[in-house]
Amino acid sequence: MTTKAHSIQSRRRVLRAGAGAAAGLALGLPRIRRAGAADVELTMWQMIFPVTDPNDKSKKPEDFWIHQAIKRFEEANPGTSVKLEDPPGAPETFTKYRTASIAKNGPDIFATWSGHYMLDMKQYLEPLDPYVTTEDRARIFGWEAATEGFKPGEGTTYGIPAGTDGVVCFFTNKELLQKAGVDPEAPLPPTFDEFTALLDQIKASGTTPLVLSNQSFVYHTLNYWTAQVVNGAPGLQELIDGKRNFSDPTTLEVARKWATLSNKDWTIPGTPTMEESQAAQLLFAGKAAMITSGAWFIRDARVALGDKLGMVKIPDFNADVTIKDAGVGGPGTVYVVSNYSEKKDAAIALIKHLVSKEEQEKRATANEGALINVNDVDYTTLYNEPLRLQQQQWVSDPAHVIFWPDNVYPFELITEIIQRAQTAWTGDSSPEEFMKQLDQKRDELLGKS
Amino acid sequence: MKNAFDAGVTVARPARAGLLRLPALRIEARTNLIAYLSLLPAFALVAALMWYPLGVALYHSFTEWDGLNSSWVGLQNYRQIVKTGDLRLLLRNNLIFLLSIPGILAISLVVTVLLYEGVAGSRFFRSVYYLPTILSTVVVGFLMKSLFWSQGLVNSLFDTLGLGSGTRDWLGTANTAFMVLILAFYWQTLGQGVLIFLSTLANISTDILDAARLDGAGWSQRLVQIIVPLLRPAILYFSIVNVVWVFVGVFTLVYAVTGGGPAYQTTPMDFMIYLRAFQSDDLGYASALSVILLVIATGVAWAQLRIFDRMETE
Amino acid sequence: MTTTSRATTFAVRTLIFVVLALIAFAAVAPLGYMLVNTVRTSAEYIIDPLGWPEDLTYFDNYRVLYYNFDILRLFFNTLLYIVLAQSVSFVLSVPAAFAFAKTNFPYRRTLYLFMIGSLAIPPITFIVPDYVLFSRLGWVDRPWAIVLLWAATSVPPSVFLLAALMRGLPREVLDASKVDGASYGRMLLGVVLPMSVPGLITVTIFNVTTWWNDLLIPLIFLQSDAHKTVTVAVAGIFGRYNGDFPLLMTGLLMASVPPIVVYVGLQRYIQKGLVIGAVK
C-alpha cells in the first residue's frame, strides 16, 4: 500500500468514525460508549462449502454445516453477527474479490482455494503468522498450501487450511461397468494406453465411458499426467520458471494423448462448456460410466447412485513415471483474512471456531463436501461412508498425492491453460500450438515480474 | 442536419419591459449566463464521470497499474497488445459482430414488407416479434446458452429428428459460438427493426405504395425500388444504433453466452478490458486497450455521421 | 382482375402468413420453453431436455430463488436506483436540453457536439478509472455509485432526445411567459415541463430499459448481495449453481416478468420511445 492510499484510508476511517458518532448522538444510543463492545458485523465469502443439494433443491442454506457452524459462533459471541455470502463460481469469484479489494471493500474472511489462487491475491491478504499458534500448526495439516513458496516455517502464511479434497479419482457407475464386462472393484489398467482399450470395451457395450467438465478436463487429467511426467512439484516449478517448456517432448506427449480423450466414443461431447454439476447429473442419469472427481463428490453421488457408486484411481500416464498410483488433490482450500479488514481479531476468532475440534467433529458427521484436515478428530468413527474413509486414507499417504497443480501454477497461467485447453480439446488447435501458447504466456508473465 | 439543429432556436431577444432599458449586450450576456448555468450541472457530471476518467485511462495506458500503485512504462502496454496478437483477435471479434448487422437489417426489412401486406394476424405478429426485444440481454443470452448447450434442446431436437450428425458443442468452437451469439443478437433485434421500419412506413403516404402495387410491381421490386429509398433515414438510424452497440454494448451478450471462449475467440474488446482490469489486476494494459477502443469507437461514430450528413444533403 | 391472379394473390398471402407465423413461433417458443422448464428438476432436464414436466407442481426452483436470493430486495434495489437515477437525470438534462433547444449562445454547437459525442464513448473505457476513483472515495458497493453512474451516462442521450423534442415547442408560448415576467426557472417548471411530458415519458422509458438491462456497472460496482440488482443476480445464477438450467430459467423468468408487464401496460409509449431513441 502506498502512503497516499494509506492516508486516504485512515482519513476515511476518521470520517466514518465521526459519522458513526454523530448518528449515535442523534439516536441517543449508548452504542458507541464502549468501542470494544460495539456490535461487530463480519462478512465472509465462501466458495468451498456446499450450500445446495442438487438432489434436493428444497434444502435451505441453513441445512448445511457452514451456515450452522456460523450460527453457533454467533450464539457463542453475542454482539457479533456474520454475513455469509456465496459468490458466483470460480473464476468469477476471484475477479469479484480482486475488484472489491481494490476498493478495500471485500469480505473480512474469504474461504477460497489455496496455493497460487491465494498467493496471487496476497497484496490484499493479511499475513497470518502472528495469529497461528504452534498448537494450530500441529493439529491442522495442509500449511504448505497456505504458505508463500509452499514452505511452512520459511514463507509467510496467508491462510489457514480449510480442509482436504482427498485424491481425485474416477467415480464409476458399477452397474454400467459390469454390463461392459469390466470388474467394477478391480483397479483400472495401469497406463494411459491400456486404459484406452478399456474405454473401447465400455463403449462397445453401448455406454459412453467418460464425462468430464470444463474444469476437470484440465485440473484432474491433463494437470495430473503433466505433473507425473515432470516428477511432481519440482518439475512443475521448472515449467513455471521457464527452465522447462510445456512444448518439450514429454509434456507435449501428454497433451497429445490427453486430447484424444475428446473422441466422441470415449467422452460425452461438450466438455469445454460442461459445468461440473452438469457432468455429475449426466453420470447420475446413467449417460456415462465414469467421472473424475474428489472427496467432495461422494455425498451427492451416493444419494443419486446408491450401491452402484464405485471409486478407482486414475491410471498413470505411462509405466516410467515415478509417482505412481496417485492423483491430484490435497489441501486445496483455505480461509484468508483481508488486510484492509477492520475486524481482523473477530475474523480470526471465527476462523478458529470453524477449525476447532468441536466444529470439525460436526463437519465430519455432516459428511458434506471435502474431508477434514485436523488430527484430533477421529474420523473413523464419525464418517458413515466407506468411500470417505478410503479417501481420507489415500490422502494421508503423501507418496501417492500430487498437490493440485492448478494451485501451484500462477493464477494467470492456469487461467490461460483452461482457455487454451478448450480449443486443443476440440481439435481446433493442435497440441503443439496449445503447448507453445502456454510457453508464450509463461514467458510473458516472467517478463512482467 | 445543420438546419434541423438550428431550427426552432429563439434568438435571444429583450422581452421584459424593464430589461429593455439595459444595453443589448447586457441582455445577451444575461441570457448566455442562464444558458451556461443550465448546462453546468449536466456537463459537470458528465465531465467528472465520463471525460476525466478517459484522461486517467490515457495516462495510465503508459503505466503498469494495479489500482494502487503505478509505474511509468512508456509504450510497453501498446507494444504488448500488438505483439501478442491480442489486438488482431479482438478487432476480428468486434468486426464479426459489425458484419452481422446487414443481415439483421435485411431480415427486418423483408419482415416489415411482409407485415405491410396486411395479411391476417399482422398486428398480432408485430407485437409478438417485439417480445424478445423487451427482454434484457442477460435473459436472451442465457436462454440461448441453454438452448445450444451440448446436451440441450437444439442437439436433442437433431437427435430426435434422426439428424444425429448435426449435433455438436455449439459453444465449444469459435464458428458455431459466433453463430449462437449472432442468432441471439438477431432474435433480440428483429422486433426493434420491424418496429422502426413499420412506424416510418406509417408516416409515409400509402398512395405511392398502392400505386406501385396497382402497377403490378412484384414485392421484391417494390422492396428495392420504393420501400428501401423511402426508409433510408430509418435504415441509417437502425444501422447507427447497432454499430454503436457493437463497440459499446456487446459485453453483456458475450458474458452471458460464451464468457469469451473458447480460447478468447469470441472475446470482444470491452470484454477483454474487463478481464484484464479485474481478473488480472492489469489496469495499465486494460487502459491501453481502452484508449484503442475509444479511438476506434469515436472514429466509427464520426465516419457514420459524415456519411449520414452526406446522404442528407444529396 | 382474373381468377388466376386472384388465386395467385391468395397463395402469396397464405405463404406470407405462414412465414410470419413461423417467425412468431421462433420469437415465442424459447420463452415457452423457459416457462415449462421452471417446474422440472435438474435430473429431468439432463435426461431429456425436450421432455414435458413430470410434476407441474414442482416449485423447488422457485423456492431456491426465494430462499437463496432475496427476490423482493433485488426488485426493491433495482427500483430504488432507477427512481433516484431518473430524478438526478431529469434535474440535469431538462435545463441543459432546453438551453440547447431554445437559446443561441456562443459555442452552442461545440458544446452540443461534445455532449452528443459522449454517446459514442464505450462505458468500459471510463468505468475502469471510475472504479478506482470511487474506491478511493469509499463509494464502491454504495447505492449512490450506481445512481451517479447511471445518471451520468443517461445525460447525453436524454439531452439529445429532449432537445430534439423541445425544438418543436411553440415559440409564442415561451415568449409570452417571459413577457409575463415569469423567471427562467419558473418558466422551465411551469411551461416547458408540462408541455414536454410525452418527451419525458419517452426518455424515462428509454433510460429505465437501459438500466434494467445494465449488467456492467452494477456487476463491477456492487459487491454485496444486499445491494444487487435483479439483472446482476440473475447473471450470477449460472455460475453459482453450476449450470443448473431449470433454476437458471426460473431466474430468467423472474427477470422477464416486470418488463413484459410494463410493456403490456405501456405498449404505445414504449414503441414510440424506442423508435425515437433506441440506443441499446
XYZ file of C-alpha atoms in Angstrom, chain A:
449
model
C 0.000 0.000 0.000
C 1.340 3.419 -0.827
C 1.443 6.067 1.833
C -1.012 8.107 -0.161
C -3.571 5.396 -0.296
C -2.951 4.756 3.337
C -3.579 8.322 4.366
C -6.794 8.406 2.380
C -7.793 5.207 4.035
C -7.176 6.490 7.520
C -8.888 9.774 6.776
C -11.869 7.812 5.630
C -11.810 5.853 8.820
C -11.801 9.054 10.830
C -14.691 10.407 8.817
C -16.598 7.223 9.231
C -15.999 7.173 12.963
C -17.202 10.766 13.091
C -20.315 9.916 11.165
C -20.947 6.969 13.428
C -20.592 9.139 16.489
C -22.972 11.700 15.046
C -25.500 9.015 14.247
C -25.181 7.600 17.735
C -25.727 11.013 19.294
C -28.683 11.718 17.065
C -30.350 8.483 18.058
C -29.361 8.889 21.675
C -27.961 5.394 21.711
C -25.237 4.349 24.104
C -23.818 2.063 21.479
C -20.558 3.881 20.890
C -19.710 4.442 24.528
C -17.635 1.294 24.820
C -15.919 0.899 21.483
C -14.684 -2.597 22.287
C -18.116 -3.953 22.944
C -19.651 -2.463 19.837
C -21.610 -4.724 17.542
C -19.356 -6.376 15.030
C -20.635 -7.467 11.681
C -18.295 -9.791 9.832
C -18.615 -10.503 6.160
C -17.464 -13.830 4.839
C -17.412 -15.027 1.261
C -17.078 -18.691 0.624
C -16.680 -20.813 -2.481
C -15.591 -24.108 -0.916
C -18.506 -25.471 1.121
C -21.696 -26.921 -0.334
C -24.796 -24.836 0.361
C -27.110 -26.516 -2.101
C -28.055 -30.110 -2.714
C -28.507 -30.973 -6.386
C -30.620 -33.971 -5.387
C -32.933 -31.899 -3.227
C -33.210 -28.285 -4.178
C -35.687 -27.514 -1.445
C -32.876 -27.652 1.116
C -32.129 -24.255 2.560
C -28.661 -22.825 3.193
C -29.328 -23.266 6.933
C -29.377 -27.017 6.394
C -25.653 -27.103 5.672
C -22.738 -27.294 8.089
C -21.104 -23.967 7.247
C -24.258 -21.972 7.965
C -24.910 -23.932 11.146
C -21.312 -23.526 12.322
C -21.549 -19.784 11.825
C -24.820 -19.649 13.694
C -23.173 -21.420 16.623
C -20.392 -18.840 16.514
C -22.900 -16.013 16.636
C -24.660 -17.616 19.590
C -21.390 -18.004 21.447
C -20.386 -14.418 20.704
C -23.315 -12.098 21.339
C -22.886 -8.812 19.511
C -21.081 -10.451 16.633
C -23.000 -11.243 13.511
C -21.728 -12.842 10.343
C -22.973 -12.195 6.851
C -22.138 -15.238 4.749
C -22.256 -14.836 1.019
C -21.735 -17.474 -1.653
C -20.353 -15.584 -4.613
C -20.618 -16.941 -8.162
C -18.362 -19.864 -9.088
C -14.684 -19.651 -9.964
C -13.088 -17.797 -11.665
C -15.725 -15.060 -11.336
C -15.316 -15.161 -7.577
C -11.626 -14.326 -7.808
C -12.459 -11.487 -10.165
C -15.032 -10.272 -7.697
C -12.649 -10.478 -4.745
C -9.932 -8.569 -6.595
C -12.383 -5.951 -7.791
C -13.741 -5.466 -4.293
C -10.286 -5.432 -2.771
C -9.068 -2.601 -4.975
C -11.735 -0.604 -3.153
C -10.888 -2.248 0.192
C -14.446 -3.372 0.119
C -14.192 -7.122 0.064
C -15.148 -9.506 2.847
C -13.317 -9.811 6.148
C -12.907 -13.532 5.543
C -12.709 -15.342 2.246
C -12.894 -19.119 2.180
C -11.198 -19.848 -1.099
C -8.726 -22.008 -2.977
C -5.188 -22.380 -1.665
C -1.792 -22.138 -3.324
C -1.379 -19.569 -6.058
C -5.088 -18.794 -6.192
C -4.475 -17.330 -2.749
C -0.878 -16.137 -3.155
C -1.659 -14.138 -6.279
C -4.072 -12.086 -4.209
C -1.567 -11.580 -1.409
C -1.445 -7.813 -1.839
C -4.906 -7.885 -0.286
C -4.236 -10.562 2.337
C -3.254 -10.291 5.981
C -0.163 -12.330 6.933
C -1.478 -14.760 9.495
C 1.738 -15.924 11.209
C 1.096 -13.783 14.297
C -2.291 -15.392 14.777
C -1.301 -19.017 14.236
C -0.174 -20.909 17.329
C 2.165 -23.889 17.451
C -0.819 -25.906 18.530
C -2.692 -24.872 15.371
C 0.273 -25.889 13.275
C 0.424 -29.252 14.977
C -3.236 -30.227 14.783
C -4.184 -28.813 11.374
C -2.436 -30.078 8.281
C -2.025 -28.527 4.855
C 0.014 -25.464 5.887
C 2.280 -25.784 2.855
C -0.690 -24.919 0.650
C -1.285 -21.789 2.711
C 2.288 -20.532 2.738
C 4.329 -18.498 0.322
C 6.832 -20.699 -1.500
C 4.893 -23.733 -0.213
C 7.407 -23.974 2.646
C 5.892 -23.604 6.128
C 8.349 -22.036 8.511
C 10.090 -20.153 5.705
C 7.463 -18.233 3.775
C 4.687 -16.030 5.062
C 1.457 -17.778 5.954
C -1.545 -16.149 4.320
C -4.221 -18.712 5.028
C -5.497 -21.307 7.422
C -6.121 -24.646 5.703
C -9.847 -25.318 5.476
C -9.946 -28.996 4.605
C -8.587 -31.546 2.203
C -10.096 -32.576 -1.082
C -8.895 -36.167 -0.935
C -7.347 -37.696 -4.049
C -9.009 -37.120 -7.392
C -10.053 -40.412 -8.956
C -12.745 -41.930 -11.123
C -16.178 -42.355 -9.636
C -17.976 -45.064 -11.524
C -21.399 -46.461 -12.163
C -20.627 -50.071 -11.254
C -23.728 -51.406 -12.951
C -22.669 -49.937 -16.298
C -19.113 -51.234 -15.912
C -20.422 -54.720 -15.163
C -22.618 -54.556 -18.223
C -19.479 -53.889 -20.264
C -17.746 -56.868 -18.704
C -15.425 -54.757 -16.556
C -14.841 -55.770 -12.958
C -16.028 -52.675 -11.073
C -13.980 -53.461 -7.968
C -10.656 -54.042 -9.742
C -8.134 -51.255 -10.316
C -8.106 -49.743 -13.783
C -5.356 -50.692 -16.246
C -2.145 -49.055 -15.014
C -1.253 -46.866 -18.007
C -2.998 -44.489 -20.365
C -2.544 -46.679 -23.433
C -4.033 -49.727 -21.774
C -6.770 -47.586 -20.355
C -7.951 -46.581 -23.825
C -8.611 -50.237 -24.618
C -10.925 -50.310 -21.617
C -12.703 -47.208 -22.906
C -13.349 -49.014 -26.180
C -14.666 -52.001 -24.302
C -17.154 -49.860 -22.366
C -18.226 -48.053 -25.498
C -18.870 -51.390 -27.189
C -21.450 -52.163 -24.508
C -23.421 -49.094 -25.573
C -22.348 -46.730 -22.812
C -20.201 -43.629 -23.201
C -17.346 -44.283 -20.781
C -16.492 -40.755 -19.587
C -17.999 -37.422 -18.762
C -15.653 -34.522 -17.980
C -16.367 -30.922 -17.080
C -14.886 -27.619 -18.210
C -12.612 -27.611 -15.172
C -11.954 -31.276 -14.512
C -10.712 -31.923 -18.038
C -7.694 -29.806 -17.142
C -7.405 -29.967 -13.350
C -7.957 -33.712 -12.977
C -6.406 -35.256 -16.064
C -4.119 -33.006 -18.111
C -2.568 -31.492 -14.993
C -2.225 -34.858 -13.314
C -0.396 -36.543 -16.160
C 1.724 -33.448 -16.796
C 2.774 -33.438 -13.144
C 3.528 -37.158 -13.360
C 5.876 -36.871 -16.322
C 7.790 -33.943 -14.784
C 8.118 -35.754 -11.433
C 5.709 -33.687 -9.384
C 6.112 -30.326 -7.706
C 9.783 -29.610 -8.545
C 9.110 -30.268 -12.217
C 6.032 -28.050 -12.202
C 8.152 -25.301 -10.684
C 10.622 -25.686 -13.550
C 7.766 -25.242 -16.011
C 6.715 -22.088 -14.196
C 10.267 -20.729 -14.024
C 10.918 -21.379 -17.687
C 13.632 -23.957 -17.028
C 11.444 -26.435 -18.814
C 8.993 -25.836 -21.616
C 5.431 -27.056 -21.999
C 6.363 -27.797 -25.601
C 9.124 -30.210 -24.532
C 8.537 -33.723 -25.910
C 7.434 -35.307 -22.615
C 4.765 -32.763 -21.759
C 3.734 -32.417 -25.400
C 3.144 -36.167 -25.448
C 0.766 -35.744 -22.501
C -1.164 -33.018 -24.290
C -1.384 -35.140 -27.412
C -2.737 -38.231 -25.691
C -4.980 -36.208 -23.400
C -6.609 -34.571 -26.418
C -7.512 -37.994 -27.823
C -9.874 -38.449 -24.868
C -12.226 -35.988 -26.551
C -13.055 -38.775 -29.011
C -16.839 -38.882 -29.150
C -16.841 -42.598 -28.379
C -14.968 -42.040 -25.126
C -16.280 -38.799 -23.634
C -19.709 -37.204 -23.753
C -19.335 -34.259 -26.147
C -19.314 -30.695 -24.901
C -16.619 -30.919 -22.241
C -15.276 -27.344 -22.619
C -18.736 -25.935 -21.924
C -19.858 -28.529 -19.374
C -20.249 -27.367 -15.779
C -19.180 -29.707 -13.011
C -22.671 -30.417 -11.733
C -23.985 -30.909 -15.257
C -21.367 -33.598 -15.769
C -22.376 -35.125 -12.435
C -26.027 -35.170 -13.450
C -25.104 -36.991 -16.659
C -23.311 -39.655 -14.618
C -26.287 -39.924 -12.257
C -28.619 -40.290 -15.229
C -26.605 -43.269 -16.496
C -25.439 -41.427 -19.599
C -21.785 -42.102 -18.778
C -19.954 -44.738 -16.759
C -17.194 -42.671 -15.124
C -16.387 -39.158 -13.979
C -13.296 -37.631 -12.392
C -13.813 -36.006 -9.021
C -12.645 -35.837 -5.428
C -13.928 -36.495 -1.940
C -16.424 -33.609 -2.060
C -18.378 -35.506 -4.698
C -19.164 -38.599 -2.632
C -22.238 -37.429 -0.751
C -24.303 -36.316 -3.748
C -23.151 -39.300 -5.804
C -24.153 -41.738 -3.081
C -27.621 -40.235 -2.842
C -28.052 -40.430 -6.606
C -26.383 -43.787 -7.352
C -26.648 -45.715 -4.085
C -24.824 -49.028 -4.211
C -23.928 -48.514 -7.844
C -21.297 -45.927 -6.861
C -17.710 -47.102 -7.294
C -14.328 -45.426 -6.878
C -10.986 -46.194 -8.596
C -7.731 -44.350 -9.121
C -6.944 -42.682 -12.434
C -4.353 -44.658 -14.495
C -0.758 -43.434 -14.607
C 0.335 -41.717 -17.774
C 2.904 -44.415 -18.539
C 4.992 -47.045 -16.790
C 8.016 -44.723 -16.432
C 6.526 -42.137 -14.112
C 7.908 -42.074 -10.570
C 4.784 -41.003 -8.684
C 2.576 -43.975 -9.396
C -0.969 -44.892 -8.436
C -1.711 -41.352 -7.340
C -3.994 -38.448 -8.183
C -4.152 -34.708 -7.723
C -5.670 -33.351 -4.548
C -4.782 -32.442 -1.007
C -5.434 -29.269 0.943
C -6.920 -27.184 -1.835
C -8.846 -24.760 0.350
C -8.022 -22.057 2.914
C -9.538 -19.298 4.982
C -7.885 -15.943 4.376
C -8.353 -12.551 6.025
C -8.339 -9.334 4.006
C -5.605 -6.950 5.120
C -7.977 -3.993 4.870
C -10.450 -5.618 7.251
C -11.124 -3.512 10.318
C -12.276 -6.520 12.296
C -9.314 -8.836 11.956
C -9.500 -10.175 15.510
C -13.137 -11.135 15.149
C -12.360 -12.631 11.750
C -9.597 -14.788 13.222
C -11.892 -15.803 16.064
C -14.467 -17.018 13.554
C -11.877 -18.999 11.597
C -10.558 -20.572 14.783
C -14.102 -21.505 15.654
C -14.610 -23.138 12.273
C -11.427 -25.210 12.511
C -11.970 -26.113 16.177
C -12.211 -29.726 17.244
C -15.921 -29.410 18.043
C -16.840 -27.912 14.703
C -14.636 -30.327 12.759
C -16.385 -33.211 14.507
C -19.743 -31.812 13.457
C -18.412 -31.324 9.959
C -17.167 -34.917 9.812
C -20.574 -36.127 10.959
C -22.383 -33.993 8.383
C -20.480 -35.875 5.661
C -20.714 -32.895 3.344
C -18.189 -31.531 0.944
C -14.481 -32.155 1.356
C -12.633 -34.031 4.097
C -11.441 -32.721 7.430
C -7.792 -31.844 7.987
C -7.253 -31.989 11.730
C -5.587 -34.784 13.639
C -7.562 -34.510 16.856
C -10.814 -35.731 15.365
C -11.300 -39.447 14.928
C -12.928 -39.562 11.533
C -13.022 -43.355 11.514
C -15.916 -43.317 13.931
C -17.573 -40.179 12.556
C -17.642 -40.826 8.808
C -20.563 -43.050 7.968
C -19.434 -43.527 4.400
C -16.795 -46.084 3.402
C -15.660 -44.094 0.381
C -14.876 -41.075 2.538
C -12.815 -43.272 4.830
C -10.986 -44.635 1.822
C -10.363 -41.114 0.529
C -9.044 -39.925 3.887
C -6.620 -42.849 3.921
C -5.487 -42.187 0.362
C -4.786 -38.547 1.036
C -2.839 -39.269 4.207
C -0.181 -41.044 2.143
C 1.848 -38.214 0.587
C 3.738 -40.559 -1.743
C 0.529 -41.033 -3.709
C -0.819 -37.489 -3.775
C 0.225 -34.755 -6.166
C -0.798 -31.421 -4.705
C -3.240 -29.637 -7.045
C -1.081 -28.404 -9.956
C -3.630 -25.684 -10.687
C -2.938 -24.314 -7.203
C 0.783 -24.443 -7.995
C 0.605 -22.600 -11.310
C 0.325 -18.812 -11.151
C -3.303 -17.733 -11.429
C -2.902 -16.150 -14.839
C -1.143 -19.215 -16.181
C -3.873 -21.601 -15.079
C -6.498 -19.234 -16.487
C -4.636 -19.384 -19.783
C -4.349 -23.182 -19.636
C -8.109 -23.528 -19.160
C -8.843 -21.130 -22.038
C -6.368 -22.670 -24.464
C -7.312 -26.215 -23.497
C -10.797 -25.568 -24.855
C -9.640 -25.369 -28.448
C -6.947 -28.010 -28.001
C -9.623 -30.388 -26.761
C -11.924 -29.836 -29.720
C -9.013 -30.157 -32.150
C -9.373 -26.543 -33.298
C -5.770 -26.082 -32.244
C -3.047 -28.715 -32.246
C -1.289 -29.976 -29.100
C 1.865 -28.237 -30.386
C 0.073 -24.908 -30.664
C -1.509 -25.433 -27.255
C 1.826 -26.045 -25.530
C 3.513 -23.176 -27.409
C 0.752 -20.823 -26.288
C 1.396 -21.823 -22.689
C 5.143 -21.236 -23.070
C 4.402 -17.837 -24.559
C 2.084 -16.861 -21.728
C 4.552 -18.132 -19.151
C 7.336 -16.064 -20.719
C 5.061 -13.036 -20.785
C 4.378 -13.461 -17.076
C 8.075 -13.946 -16.306
C 8.899 -10.816 -18.275
C 6.408 -8.823 -16.285
C 7.664 -9.673 -12.817
